[in-house]
Coordinates of C-alpha atoms in Angstrom, one line a residue:
M11 CA -40.0 14.0 -115.2
K12 CA -37.3 15.2 -117.6
C13 CA -34.8 16.2 -115.0
L14 CA -31.2 15.7 -113.8
S15 CA -30.4 12.5 -112.0
R16 CA -30.3 12.7 -108.2
A17 CA -26.5 12.3 -108.4
A18 CA -26.1 15.2 -110.8
T19 CA -28.5 17.3 -108.9
A20 CA -26.4 16.8 -105.7
L21 CA -23.4 18.3 -107.5
L22 CA -25.4 21.4 -108.2
F23 CA -27.4 21.7 -105.0
P24 CA -26.6 20.5 -101.5
C25 CA -28.5 17.5 -100.2
L26 CA -31.5 19.0 -98.5
V27 CA -33.3 16.1 -96.9
S28 CA -34.3 16.6 -93.3
L29 CA -34.4 13.3 -91.3
F30 CA -36.3 14.8 -88.4
I31 CA -40.0 15.6 -88.7
S32 CA -41.4 17.5 -85.8
P33 CA -44.8 16.4 -84.5
I34 CA -45.8 20.0 -84.2
T35 CA -47.8 20.0 -87.4
A36 CA -50.4 17.3 -87.5
L37 CA -51.2 16.0 -91.0
A38 CA -54.5 17.4 -92.2
K39 CA -55.9 16.8 -95.7
Y40 CA -58.2 19.2 -97.3
D41 CA -61.6 19.0 -95.6
P42 CA -64.5 20.8 -97.5
A43 CA -66.6 20.7 -94.3
K44 CA -64.4 23.4 -92.9
N45 CA -65.0 25.9 -95.7
Y46 CA -66.7 29.2 -95.1
Q47 CA -70.0 29.3 -97.0
E48 CA -70.8 32.6 -98.6
I49 CA -74.5 33.4 -99.2
P50 CA -75.7 33.1 -102.8
A51 CA -75.8 36.9 -103.3
I52 CA -72.1 37.1 -102.6
V53 CA -71.3 34.1 -104.8
K54 CA -72.9 35.9 -107.7
Q55 CA -70.5 38.8 -107.4
F56 CA -67.6 36.5 -108.5
P57 CA -68.5 35.0 -111.9
V58 CA -66.4 32.2 -113.3
P59 CA -64.1 33.2 -116.2
N60 CA -64.8 31.5 -119.5
V61 CA -61.2 30.2 -119.8
D62 CA -59.9 26.7 -120.0
M63 CA -56.6 26.6 -118.2
G64 CA -56.1 22.9 -118.4
T65 CA -54.6 22.0 -115.0
P66 CA -55.3 19.0 -112.8
A67 CA -57.4 20.7 -110.1
L68 CA -59.6 22.4 -112.7
V69 CA -60.8 19.2 -114.2
K70 CA -64.6 19.0 -114.1
D71 CA -66.1 17.4 -110.9
K72 CA -62.7 17.3 -109.1
T73 CA -63.4 18.0 -105.5
D74 CA -59.9 18.5 -104.1
F75 CA -56.7 20.0 -105.3
T76 CA -53.7 18.9 -107.3
S77 CA -51.6 16.2 -105.6
Q78 CA -47.8 15.9 -105.6
K79 CA -48.1 13.0 -108.0
E80 CA -50.5 14.8 -110.3
M81 CA -48.2 17.8 -110.4
E82 CA -45.2 15.7 -111.3
T83 CA -47.1 13.9 -114.1
F84 CA -48.3 17.2 -115.4
I85 CA -44.8 18.7 -115.5
D86 CA -43.4 15.6 -117.1
E87 CA -45.9 15.9 -119.9
L88 CA -45.1 19.5 -120.4
S89 CA -41.4 18.8 -120.6
K90 CA -41.9 16.1 -123.2
K91 CA -43.5 18.5 -125.7
S92 CA -41.5 21.7 -125.1
P93 CA -37.8 22.0 -125.9
S94 CA -37.8 25.3 -124.1
L95 CA -38.6 23.6 -120.8
Q96 CA -36.0 21.9 -118.7
V97 CA -36.8 20.6 -115.2
R98 CA -34.4 20.4 -112.2
I99 CA -35.0 18.9 -108.8
I100 CA -33.6 21.6 -106.5
G101 CA -34.1 19.7 -103.2
Q102 CA -36.5 17.6 -101.2
S103 CA -39.0 18.6 -98.5
Q104 CA -38.7 17.5 -94.9
Q105 CA -41.0 14.5 -95.7
G106 CA -39.0 13.6 -98.8
R107 CA -41.0 15.1 -101.6
D108 CA -39.3 16.6 -104.6
I109 CA -39.2 20.4 -105.2
P110 CA -39.1 20.9 -109.0
L111 CA -37.8 24.0 -110.7
L112 CA -39.1 24.7 -114.2
V113 CA -36.5 26.5 -116.4
F114 CA -38.0 28.1 -119.6
S115 CA -35.4 29.5 -122.0
D116 CA -34.7 29.5 -125.7
S117 CA -31.2 28.5 -124.7
H118 CA -32.7 25.0 -124.1
S119 CA -30.5 24.6 -121.0
P120 CA -31.3 24.5 -117.3
A121 CA -27.7 25.6 -116.4
S122 CA -27.6 28.9 -114.5
A123 CA -24.2 29.7 -116.2
V124 CA -25.8 29.5 -119.6
L125 CA -28.7 31.8 -118.6
L126 CA -26.5 34.3 -116.9
K127 CA -24.5 34.6 -120.2
N128 CA -27.5 35.0 -122.6
T129 CA -27.8 38.7 -121.6
K130 CA -31.6 38.3 -120.9
P131 CA -33.1 39.1 -117.5
T132 CA -34.6 36.2 -115.5
V133 CA -38.0 36.2 -114.0
L134 CA -38.7 33.8 -111.0
I135 CA -42.3 32.8 -110.1
I136 CA -42.6 31.0 -106.8
A137 CA -45.9 29.5 -105.5
L138 CA -47.3 27.5 -102.6
Q139 CA -45.0 28.6 -99.9
H140 CA -48.1 28.2 -97.8
G141 CA -49.6 24.8 -98.4
N142 CA -53.3 25.8 -98.0
E143 CA -53.1 28.5 -100.7
P144 CA -53.7 26.3 -103.8
A145 CA -54.6 28.8 -106.4
S146 CA -51.0 30.1 -106.5
G147 CA -49.6 26.7 -107.4
E148 CA -52.4 25.9 -109.9
A149 CA -51.7 29.2 -111.7
A150 CA -48.0 28.5 -111.8
L151 CA -48.9 25.2 -113.6
A152 CA -51.3 27.0 -115.9
Y153 CA -48.6 29.5 -116.8
A154 CA -46.1 26.8 -117.4
K155 CA -48.6 25.1 -119.7
S156 CA -49.1 28.3 -121.6
L157 CA -45.4 28.7 -122.1
A158 CA -44.9 25.1 -123.1
D159 CA -47.7 25.3 -125.6
G160 CA -46.1 28.4 -127.2
K161 CA -49.1 30.7 -126.3
E162 CA -47.0 33.4 -124.6
G163 CA -45.7 34.9 -127.9
N164 CA -42.0 35.7 -128.1
V165 CA -41.3 36.4 -124.4
L166 CA -38.6 33.8 -124.2
S167 CA -36.6 35.7 -126.9
R168 CA -36.4 38.5 -124.3
V169 CA -36.4 36.8 -120.9
N170 CA -35.8 33.6 -119.1
V171 CA -38.6 32.3 -116.9
L172 CA -38.1 30.1 -113.8
I173 CA -41.1 28.6 -111.9
I174 CA -41.2 26.9 -108.6
P175 CA -44.8 25.7 -108.6
R176 CA -44.7 24.0 -105.1
A177 CA -42.2 25.5 -102.7
N178 CA -43.8 23.7 -99.7
P179 CA -44.7 20.2 -101.0
D180 CA -45.5 18.8 -97.6
G181 CA -47.9 21.6 -96.7
A182 CA -49.6 21.4 -100.2
E183 CA -50.1 17.6 -99.9
N184 CA -51.5 17.9 -96.4
F185 CA -53.3 21.2 -96.9
T186 CA -51.5 22.9 -94.0
R187 CA -50.0 26.4 -94.1
D188 CA -46.6 25.8 -92.6
L189 CA -43.8 23.4 -93.3
A190 CA -43.8 19.9 -91.8
N191 CA -41.9 21.1 -88.7
G192 CA -44.2 24.1 -88.2
I193 CA -41.9 26.8 -89.6
N194 CA -43.5 29.5 -91.8
L195 CA -41.4 29.1 -95.0
N196 CA -42.1 32.8 -95.9
R197 CA -40.3 33.9 -92.8
D198 CA -37.2 31.7 -93.3
H199 CA -35.4 33.3 -96.2
L200 CA -32.7 35.0 -94.2
L201 CA -32.2 32.3 -91.5
L202 CA -32.4 29.4 -94.0
S203 CA -33.2 26.9 -91.2
T204 CA -35.1 24.5 -93.4
P205 CA -34.3 22.4 -96.5
E206 CA -37.1 24.2 -98.4
S207 CA -35.7 27.7 -97.8
R208 CA -32.1 26.5 -98.6
A209 CA -33.3 25.0 -101.9
I210 CA -34.9 28.3 -102.8
A211 CA -31.7 30.2 -101.8
G212 CA -29.7 28.0 -104.1
V213 CA -31.9 29.1 -107.0
L214 CA -31.5 32.8 -106.0
N215 CA -27.8 32.4 -105.7
Q216 CA -27.3 30.6 -109.0
Y217 CA -29.7 32.3 -111.3
Q218 CA -29.8 35.8 -109.7
P219 CA -33.3 36.6 -111.0
D220 CA -34.0 40.2 -112.0
V221 CA -37.8 40.0 -111.2
V222 CA -39.5 37.8 -108.6
L223 CA -43.2 37.1 -108.0
D224 CA -44.2 35.4 -104.8
S225 CA -47.8 34.1 -105.2
H226 CA -50.2 33.5 -102.2
E227 CA -53.8 33.6 -101.2
Y228 CA -55.4 35.6 -98.3
S229 CA -58.1 34.9 -95.7
V230 CA -61.6 36.1 -96.7
A231 CA -63.7 35.5 -93.6
G232 CA -62.7 34.6 -90.0
R233 CA -61.4 37.7 -88.2
W234 CA -62.7 39.9 -90.9
V235 CA -66.3 38.9 -90.1
E236 CA -65.7 39.2 -86.4
K237 CA -64.1 42.6 -86.6
F238 CA -66.0 44.2 -89.4
G239 CA -69.1 42.1 -90.0
A240 CA -67.9 41.8 -93.6
L241 CA -65.9 39.7 -96.0
Q242 CA -62.8 40.6 -98.0
R243 CA -63.7 41.4 -101.6
Y244 CA -60.6 42.2 -103.6
D245 CA -59.7 39.6 -106.3
A246 CA -56.1 40.5 -105.9
M247 CA -53.8 42.3 -103.5
L248 CA -50.3 43.4 -104.6
Q249 CA -47.2 44.8 -102.9
Y250 CA -43.6 45.2 -104.0
A251 CA -40.6 44.9 -101.6
T252 CA -40.8 47.4 -98.7
T253 CA -37.9 47.1 -96.3
V254 CA -35.1 49.4 -95.2
N255 CA -31.9 50.0 -97.3
L256 CA -33.6 49.2 -100.7
P257 CA -32.2 51.1 -103.7
A258 CA -34.6 53.9 -104.7
R259 CA -34.3 53.0 -108.4
L260 CA -35.5 49.4 -107.6
T261 CA -38.6 50.7 -105.9
K262 CA -39.3 53.2 -108.7
M263 CA -39.1 50.5 -111.4
S264 CA -41.3 48.1 -109.2
D265 CA -44.0 50.8 -109.2
K266 CA -43.7 51.8 -112.8
P267 CA -43.9 49.9 -115.1
F268 CA -44.4 46.7 -113.2
R269 CA -47.2 47.4 -110.7
D270 CA -49.0 49.7 -113.2
S271 CA -49.0 46.9 -115.8
I272 CA -50.4 44.2 -113.4
I273 CA -53.1 46.6 -112.2
T274 CA -54.1 47.6 -115.7
T275 CA -54.3 43.9 -116.7
L276 CA -56.5 43.1 -113.7
E277 CA -58.8 46.0 -114.2
T278 CA -59.2 45.3 -117.9
S279 CA -60.3 41.8 -117.0
G280 CA -62.9 43.1 -114.5
L281 CA -60.9 42.0 -111.4
S282 CA -60.8 44.2 -108.3
N283 CA -57.4 44.9 -106.7
S284 CA -55.8 46.7 -103.8
W285 CA -52.5 47.2 -102.1
Y286 CA -51.9 44.1 -99.9
F287 CA -53.2 44.5 -96.3
T288 CA -54.0 42.3 -93.3
T289 CA -55.1 42.6 -89.7
D290 CA -54.2 41.2 -86.3
K291 CA -55.3 37.5 -86.0
N292 CA -55.3 37.5 -82.2
D293 CA -56.8 40.9 -81.0
M294 CA -60.3 41.2 -82.3
K295 CA -60.6 44.7 -80.9
D296 CA -57.7 45.9 -83.0
K297 CA -59.1 47.1 -86.3
T298 CA -55.9 48.6 -87.6
L299 CA -55.0 47.4 -91.1
S300 CA -51.4 46.8 -92.0
M301 CA -49.7 46.5 -95.4
G302 CA -47.2 43.7 -95.8
G303 CA -44.4 43.9 -93.3
I304 CA -41.1 45.8 -93.6
G305 CA -38.9 43.1 -91.9
A306 CA -36.0 41.4 -93.7
D307 CA -37.6 38.0 -93.5
T308 CA -40.3 37.6 -96.1
F309 CA -39.4 36.3 -99.5
R310 CA -40.6 39.6 -101.1
N311 CA -38.3 41.7 -99.0
I312 CA -35.3 39.3 -99.1
A313 CA -35.6 39.2 -103.0
G314 CA -35.5 43.0 -102.9
L315 CA -32.4 43.0 -100.8
R316 CA -31.0 40.7 -103.4
N317 CA -31.6 43.5 -105.9
S318 CA -34.6 42.0 -107.7
V319 CA -37.8 43.8 -108.6
S320 CA -40.0 41.8 -106.2
F321 CA -43.7 41.4 -105.7
L322 CA -46.2 39.7 -103.4
L323 CA -49.4 38.7 -105.1
E324 CA -52.4 37.5 -102.9
T325 CA -55.7 36.3 -104.2
R326 CA -59.1 36.0 -102.4
G327 CA -59.1 32.3 -101.3
V328 CA -58.0 31.1 -97.9
G329 CA -61.0 29.4 -96.1
L330 CA -63.1 29.2 -99.3
G331 CA -62.0 25.7 -100.4
K332 CA -62.8 25.4 -104.1
A333 CA -65.3 28.3 -104.2
H334 CA -64.4 30.6 -107.1
F335 CA -61.3 28.5 -107.7
A336 CA -61.1 29.0 -111.5
R337 CA -61.5 32.8 -110.9
R338 CA -58.7 32.8 -108.3
V339 CA -56.4 30.8 -110.6
Y340 CA -57.2 33.1 -113.5
T341 CA -56.4 36.2 -111.4
Q342 CA -53.0 34.7 -110.6
L343 CA -52.4 33.6 -114.1
I344 CA -53.0 36.9 -115.8
S345 CA -50.9 38.7 -113.2
M346 CA -48.0 36.3 -113.9
Q347 CA -48.4 36.9 -117.7
A348 CA -48.4 40.7 -117.1
L349 CA -45.3 40.5 -115.0
V350 CA -43.3 38.5 -117.5
K351 CA -44.5 40.5 -120.5
T352 CA -43.5 43.7 -118.7
A353 CA -40.1 42.2 -118.0
A354 CA -39.7 41.3 -121.7
K355 CA -40.8 44.7 -122.9
N356 CA -38.3 46.4 -120.5
S357 CA -35.6 43.7 -120.7
E358 CA -32.7 46.1 -121.7
D359 CA -33.6 48.6 -118.9
L360 CA -33.9 45.7 -116.4
T361 CA -30.5 44.3 -117.3
A362 CA -28.8 47.7 -117.2
M363 CA -30.4 48.7 -113.9
G364 CA -29.4 45.4 -112.3
K365 CA -25.8 45.9 -113.2
E366 CA -25.8 49.5 -112.0
I367 CA -27.5 48.8 -108.7
R368 CA -25.1 45.9 -107.9
A369 CA -22.1 48.1 -108.7
D370 CA -23.5 51.0 -106.7
I371 CA -24.2 49.0 -103.6
A372 CA -20.6 47.6 -103.6
Q373 CA -19.2 51.1 -104.1
Q374 CA -21.2 52.4 -101.0
A375 CA -19.1 50.4 -98.6
G376 CA -18.0 52.6 -95.7
Q377 CA -20.0 55.6 -96.9
G378 CA -23.2 57.2 -95.6
A379 CA -25.8 55.7 -93.3
I380 CA -27.9 52.6 -93.0
V381 CA -31.2 52.0 -91.3
V382 CA -31.0 49.1 -88.9
E383 CA -34.7 49.2 -87.9
G384 CA -37.7 51.1 -89.2
K385 CA -41.4 51.3 -88.6
A386 CA -44.4 51.7 -90.9
T387 CA -46.2 55.1 -91.0
I388 CA -49.7 55.3 -89.5
E389 CA -52.3 56.8 -91.9
K390 CA -56.0 56.7 -92.5
H391 CA -57.3 54.5 -95.3
T392 CA -60.6 53.3 -96.7
I393 CA -61.2 49.8 -98.0
S394 CA -64.1 48.1 -99.7
M395 CA -65.7 45.0 -98.2
I396 CA -68.9 42.9 -98.6
D397 CA -71.4 42.7 -95.8
A398 CA -71.5 39.1 -94.7
K399 CA -75.2 39.0 -94.2
T400 CA -76.7 41.3 -96.9
A401 CA -74.0 41.1 -99.6
D402 CA -74.1 44.9 -99.9
G403 CA -70.9 46.8 -100.5
K404 CA -69.4 48.2 -97.3
K405 CA -66.8 51.0 -96.9
V406 CA -64.5 50.7 -93.9
D407 CA -62.4 53.6 -92.7
T408 CA -59.6 52.7 -90.3
D409 CA -56.0 53.2 -89.2
W410 CA -53.5 52.0 -91.8
R411 CA -49.9 51.1 -91.3
S412 CA -48.3 52.1 -94.6
S413 CA -45.1 50.2 -95.6
L414 CA -44.6 52.7 -98.4
S415 CA -43.3 55.2 -95.9
I416 CA -40.8 53.7 -93.4
A417 CA -39.6 55.9 -90.5
P418 CA -36.1 55.2 -89.2
V419 CA -35.9 53.9 -85.6
I420 CA -32.2 52.9 -85.5
T421 CA -29.6 54.3 -87.9
R422 CA -25.9 53.8 -88.0
S423 CA -23.0 54.5 -90.3
R424 CA -22.6 52.0 -93.2
P425 CA -19.5 50.0 -92.3
Y426 CA -16.8 49.0 -94.8
A427 CA -16.9 45.4 -93.5
Y428 CA -18.0 43.2 -90.6
V429 CA -15.7 40.9 -88.7
L430 CA -16.8 37.7 -87.0
A431 CA -14.8 36.1 -84.2
P432 CA -13.3 32.6 -84.9
T433 CA -16.1 31.0 -82.8
E434 CA -18.7 32.1 -85.3
K435 CA -18.3 29.5 -88.0
K436 CA -22.0 28.8 -88.0
A437 CA -22.8 32.4 -89.0
A438 CA -20.1 32.5 -91.6
K439 CA -21.5 29.3 -93.2
K440 CA -25.0 30.7 -93.1
L441 CA -23.8 33.9 -94.9
Q442 CA -22.2 31.7 -97.6
E443 CA -25.5 29.8 -98.0
L444 CA -27.1 33.2 -98.7
G445 CA -24.6 33.8 -101.5
V446 CA -22.3 36.2 -99.6
D447 CA -18.5 36.2 -100.1
V448 CA -16.9 35.4 -96.8
Y449 CA -13.2 35.6 -96.2
T450 CA -10.8 34.3 -93.5
V451 CA -7.8 36.2 -92.2
S452 CA -4.5 34.6 -93.4
Q453 CA -2.0 36.8 -91.6
P454 CA -2.3 38.5 -88.1
V455 CA -2.9 42.2 -88.2
T456 CA -4.4 44.8 -85.8
I457 CA -7.1 47.0 -87.2
K458 CA -9.5 49.7 -86.0
T459 CA -13.1 48.5 -85.4
Q460 CA -16.2 49.2 -83.5
Q461 CA -17.4 46.6 -81.0
Y462 CA -21.0 45.9 -80.0
N463 CA -21.6 46.2 -76.3
L464 CA -24.6 44.3 -75.0
L465 CA -26.9 46.6 -73.1
E466 CA -29.9 44.4 -72.8
R467 CA -31.1 40.9 -73.8
N468 CA -34.5 39.4 -73.3
D469 CA -36.4 36.3 -74.3
A470 CA -39.2 37.3 -76.7
N471 CA -41.5 36.0 -79.4
K472 CA -41.4 37.1 -83.1
K473 CA -44.4 38.9 -84.4
D474 CA -45.5 40.1 -87.8
V475 CA -48.3 42.3 -88.9
T476 CA -50.9 39.6 -88.3
G477 CA -49.6 39.2 -84.7
S478 CA -47.9 35.8 -85.1
V479 CA -45.4 34.2 -87.5
G480 CA -45.9 30.4 -87.6
K481 CA -46.6 27.3 -85.5
A482 CA -42.9 26.9 -84.6
G483 CA -39.7 29.0 -84.7
N484 CA -41.2 32.0 -83.0
Q485 CA -38.7 32.2 -80.1
M486 CA -36.0 34.9 -80.3
I487 CA -33.8 37.0 -78.1
G488 CA -34.3 40.7 -78.3
V489 CA -31.1 42.8 -77.7
K490 CA -30.0 46.4 -77.4
T491 CA -26.4 47.4 -78.1
S492 CA -24.0 50.3 -78.1
Q493 CA -20.9 50.7 -80.1
S494 CA -17.4 51.7 -79.0
D495 CA -14.0 51.9 -80.7
K496 CA -11.8 48.8 -80.4
E497 CA -8.3 48.0 -81.6
L498 CA -8.8 44.4 -82.7
E499 CA -6.0 42.0 -83.3
L500 CA -7.1 39.8 -86.2
T501 CA -5.5 36.4 -86.2
E502 CA -6.1 33.4 -88.4
G503 CA -9.6 32.1 -87.9
Y504 CA -11.4 35.5 -87.9
Y505 CA -14.0 35.9 -90.6
Y506 CA -14.1 39.0 -92.7
I507 CA -17.2 40.1 -94.6
P508 CA -16.7 43.1 -96.9
L509 CA -19.6 45.2 -98.0
E510 CA -17.9 45.8 -101.3
Q511 CA -20.3 43.2 -102.9
P512 CA -23.8 43.3 -104.4
L513 CA -25.5 41.6 -101.4
A514 CA -24.2 44.2 -98.9
N515 CA -27.8 45.1 -97.8
L516 CA -28.6 41.5 -97.2
I517 CA -25.5 41.2 -95.0
I518 CA -26.6 44.2 -93.0
A519 CA -30.0 42.7 -92.4
A520 CA -28.4 39.5 -91.1
L521 CA -25.7 41.0 -88.9
E522 CA -27.0 44.2 -87.3
P523 CA -28.3 42.7 -84.0
E524 CA -31.5 44.6 -83.1
T525 CA -34.2 43.2 -85.4
Q526 CA -36.1 39.9 -84.9
S527 CA -34.7 38.4 -88.1
S528 CA -31.1 39.0 -87.3
F529 CA -28.5 36.3 -86.7
I530 CA -28.1 37.4 -83.1
A531 CA -31.8 37.3 -82.3
N532 CA -32.1 33.8 -83.8
G533 CA -29.0 32.1 -82.2
I534 CA -26.9 31.9 -85.3
L535 CA -24.4 34.3 -83.8
S536 CA -23.3 33.6 -80.2
L537 CA -24.8 35.8 -77.6
P538 CA -23.1 36.4 -74.2
A539 CA -25.0 36.4 -70.9
K540 CA -26.8 39.5 -69.6
P541 CA -24.7 42.4 -68.3
K542 CA -24.1 42.2 -64.6
A543 CA -22.5 44.2 -61.8
V544 CA -19.0 43.2 -60.8
T545 CA -16.7 44.5 -58.2
K546 CA -13.4 46.0 -59.3
K547 CA -10.6 47.0 -57.0
K548 CA -9.4 50.6 -57.4
A549 CA -6.6 52.6 -55.9
K550 CA -5.8 52.2 -52.1
D551 CA -7.8 48.9 -52.1
K552 CA -11.1 50.6 -52.4
A553 CA -13.7 48.5 -54.2
K554 CA -16.4 49.8 -56.5
A555 CA -19.3 47.9 -58.1
E556 CA -19.8 48.7 -61.7
T557 CA -21.5 47.1 -64.7
V558 CA -19.2 45.5 -67.2
L559 CA -20.9 45.1 -70.6
P560 CA -20.4 41.9 -72.5
V561 CA -19.2 42.2 -76.1
L562 CA -20.7 40.5 -79.1
P563 CA -18.4 38.4 -81.3
L564 CA -19.2 40.8 -84.1
Y565 CA -17.3 44.0 -85.1
R566 CA -17.8 46.8 -87.6
V567 CA -14.9 48.0 -89.8
Q568 CA -15.4 51.7 -90.7
E569 CA -12.4 52.2 -93.0
R570 CA -10.6 50.0 -95.5
P571 CA -7.8 48.2 -93.7
Q572 CA -4.8 46.4 -95.1
V573 CA -5.7 42.8 -94.4
S574 CA -4.5 39.5 -96.0
L575 CA -7.6 37.4 -96.8
V576 CA -8.5 34.1 -98.3
L577 CA -11.9 33.3 -99.6
M578 CA -13.6 30.9 -97.2
Q579 CA -14.1 27.4 -98.6

């Protein structure tokens, strides 16, 4: 590969090698015997596109998917023939495999500082967060080849393109969904508990992409057959970022022109599409359909909170093995092309909007309200499926959790800043890893704050719209809090996190305690013991039992204080 040396890479990105591999995830190579077999009448409904995409897994008679070595060789060959392509190794997986980043730019430089100065918006495509969803990674390689071959017109004169073709190398090599330690990578972009998610966060921090596409594949049979007697039929499902506190202008641009452009491209190519939806994997009696979640944990939503136009793309594939593989890759490929072309066409508007949104978010510090937690709206919806036995079309009417309309559950005033107690260095460092500016107090001062009083804490398990998250990392602590005024004496060692910065909404997602993705729920911030009754002596030696509420080591600052600060190193 044409890439930076390991020593040079280490100067740009932290060493991300994990020395401990949990036995939770057993190694499992691709096994064709486990594929779901569609009846011939269904197979005929998905004809193979007459397109040569030229990637390793699409070679005639190849029965498995692209290996790590084949991917690296393929990328190396592309880099040798294209001066617009530079390759960086952004980290290593838990089992020691490289995670390459492909940087396409007519600046002919992989340096983020160069790309940030060339006034062009940057598009990031990320694939294979889940290792058993191979069409996403193959399409990323196909699109990289098309760019390297100069077949994408003049898009690089208008945008920069970044591609992470294999975010989960261990899962891809072993054909398992999750990371080597069982963590679901697509739920780790706020907590950054794994080297893979930290490598991706480094790219987000350094390049600040304006547009992001997260490519996946979805399950076709399994619970769908058991619940509905039918198979999923849509070639592609699409959903932009849907979480609380997103700027309205970001959502508006995501819808038009970006979503419109991708859908038009799919339909023109004869490919069916839908909003993304799924259903519970555990309860076969629950036929409710849910759009992609609204939590601040998935890459799609985290990218939105980082102020990017952000999409999830899912193609019809999990459980099918290599069936319809060329069609699945083609569906992904033309969606990637449409996204980048739309970014190029609207490059000036994208750049202007990004600057305005980042400035607006910083200016909102201490003003208005935030939504700490929301819930999707229940509606009725009809989807199209394929009868598993007859291959006939089948309409299914069911309850639908819409992520396009989020009802507030917990709202609070937007603070001017948060303060962390001196004990919370772990949380302060984690915020820095997310790209947040964190300060330390350099001179003692007393300021007005709100403290968080712990009302309840309970052990719990995380859930997403499918009913579960990953094989590991599901434990959490659910909390309820109240707020009360507190005169807080800030001394040296306290951490101060102002919301006068572009990632303010990401900070809110991390620090407000009540959601399952928060730092409190996941043990990054210290959590005191449960409230308990204590006996307090009152006047005339009378004793009275009352509950004393523990206080979290986290405070809200409602007004701009006069504080001497130093940027945390």
